[in-house]
Amino acid sequence: SASLPTPEEFAALAEEIAREAGAMLLEKRPARPQVLLTKSSPTDVVTALDRAAEELIRDRIKAARPGDAILGEEGGATGEGAVRWVVDPIDGTVNFLYGLPEWSVSIAVEVEGRIVAGVVNVVPRGEVFTASLGGGAWLAGERLRCNTGVPLSQALIGTGFGYQAGRRKVQAEVLTHVLPAVRDVRRAGSAASDLCSVAAGRLDGYYERGPNYWDYAAGGLVATEAGARIGGLHGRPYSPEMTLCAAPGLFEELHDLLAPLNPERDA
Ligand code: IPD
Ligand code: CA
Ligand code: CA
Ligand code: CA
């Protein structure tokens, strides 16, 4: 509609909300957070603060934009309409649980199915990555550009091991082919943050099977606005199947390494 905010305006609102949720989480995080429940596997944990943060984010979105739809990891899908917010209240809950400094609040905004704004607040580091469609990717006032021209053999590759039961054996097998082919591998523990690391040149590339939409919606825009390519295998769009992200060139090399391994099969 005519009165829709611009991508930059959506990014600014998402940033405000992601900062508030991050501040709440820092303040309320107990020294030893407790696991409230586990979902698909023992790695797939939820704490009370995952829920509290998503509630805060939902309240702020509803106050500012009452008609918008919301998809959140903990609260599911609510509402419908042209604008949808995609929320991961804590990406990297296992790190949050253990006090490792790599977890984030991830908020993306979709208009008619297209992601137009993405914000990833890596709370323990005090780093807020923002992107708007066509407006670039930013961190602390600096425009981000991903690394380019890096051959696979010299690439630092981030990955994650999606939590769905029955995949661990295949994930480990795939890794035995990736590790000897690259400079080194990092498993930092937050897909949203991994994608921002590609954007900032702290990783050359990233792959993971099984990220959910809320894991990569915001970070994916940060990465593509920084010049990276994101996608699935065999030209498929990025999805909860295999998701790859790297500068063009390295993207194709990583793709050609992974595709024959059939990494989407289950163990
Ligand atoms: C997880 C993290 C992790 C990735 C998993 C995700 P959560 O999200 O992003 O790095 O490997 O696939 O599910 O559950 O901590 O929000
Ligand atoms: Ca989770
Ligand atoms: Ca997540
Ligand atoms: Ca989460």
PDB file of N, CA, C and O and ligand atoms in Angstrom, residues 50 73-74 88-93 214-215, ligand 4:
ATOM      1  N   ASP A  50      14.323 -17.365  26.045  1.00  0.00           N
ATOM      2  CA  ASP A  50      13.963 -17.425  24.620  1.00  0.00           C
ATOM      3  C   ASP A  50      12.517 -16.947  24.470  1.00  0.00           C
ATOM      4  O   ASP A  50      12.186 -16.151  23.582  1.00  0.00           O
ATOM      5  N   GLU A  73      10.363 -18.232  16.187  1.00  0.00           N
ATOM      6  CA  GLU A  73      10.728 -19.617  16.491  1.00  0.00           C
ATOM      7  C   GLU A  73       9.898 -20.172  17.641  1.00  0.00           C
ATOM      8  O   GLU A  73       9.455 -21.311  17.583  1.00  0.00           O
ATOM      9  N   GLU A  74       9.708 -19.384  18.682  1.00  0.00           N
ATOM     10  CA  GLU A  74       9.042 -19.927  19.869  1.00  0.00           C
ATOM     11  C   GLU A  74       7.529 -19.786  19.806  1.00  0.00           C
ATOM     12  O   GLU A  74       6.808 -20.583  20.375  1.00  0.00           O
ATOM     13  N   ASP A  88      13.938 -14.591  15.395  1.00  0.00           N
ATOM     14  CA  ASP A  88      14.597 -15.586  16.241  1.00  0.00           C
ATOM     15  C   ASP A  88      15.051 -14.843  17.493  1.00  0.00           C
ATOM     16  O   ASP A  88      15.997 -14.061  17.453  1.00  0.00           O
ATOM     17  N   PRO A  89      14.355 -15.060  18.622  1.00  0.00           N
ATOM     18  CA  PRO A  89      14.621 -14.229  19.816  1.00  0.00           C
ATOM     19  C   PRO A  89      16.026 -14.439  20.374  1.00  0.00           C
ATOM     20  O   PRO A  89      16.656 -13.492  20.842  1.00  0.00           O
ATOM     21  N   ILE A  90      16.483 -15.683  20.377  1.00  0.00           N
ATOM     22  CA  ILE A  90      17.896 -15.974  20.703  1.00  0.00           C
ATOM     23  C   ILE A  90      18.377 -16.977  19.665  1.00  0.00           C
ATOM     24  O   ILE A  90      17.897 -18.116  19.632  1.00  0.00           O
ATOM     25  N   ASP A  91      19.288 -16.563  18.798  1.00  0.00           N
ATOM     26  CA  ASP A  91      19.906 -17.519  17.882  1.00  0.00           C
ATOM     27  C   ASP A  91      21.243 -17.910  18.497  1.00  0.00           C
ATOM     28  O   ASP A  91      22.128 -17.069  18.662  1.00  0.00           O
ATOM     29  N   GLY A  92      21.352 -19.193  18.834  1.00  0.00           N
ATOM     30  CA  GLY A  92      22.529 -19.652  19.570  1.00  0.00           C
ATOM     31  C   GLY A  92      22.188 -19.893  21.032  1.00  0.00           C
ATOM     32  O   GLY A  92      22.955 -19.538  21.931  1.00  0.00           O
ATOM     33  N   THR A  93      21.046 -20.516  21.266  1.00  0.00           N
ATOM     34  CA  THR A  93      20.606 -20.754  22.651  1.00  0.00           C
ATOM     35  C   THR A  93      21.601 -21.617  23.426  1.00  0.00           C
ATOM     36  O   THR A  93      21.778 -21.422  24.628  1.00  0.00           O
ATOM     37  N   TRP A 214      13.873 -18.514  10.293  1.00  0.00           N
ATOM     38  CA  TRP A 214      14.225 -17.445  11.243  1.00  0.00           C
ATOM     39  C   TRP A 214      15.721 -17.402  11.537  1.00  0.00           C
ATOM     40  O   TRP A 214      16.216 -16.387  12.001  1.00  0.00           O
ATOM     41  N   ASP A 215      16.437 -18.500  11.271  1.00  0.00           N
ATOM     42  CA  ASP A 215      17.895 -18.485  11.498  1.00  0.00           C
ATOM     43  C   ASP A 215      18.617 -17.629  10.459  1.00  0.00           C
ATOM     44  O   ASP A 215      19.636 -17.010  10.763  1.00  0.00           O
TER      45      ASP A 215
HETATM   46 CA    CA B   4      16.339 -19.440  18.706  1.00  0.00          CA
END
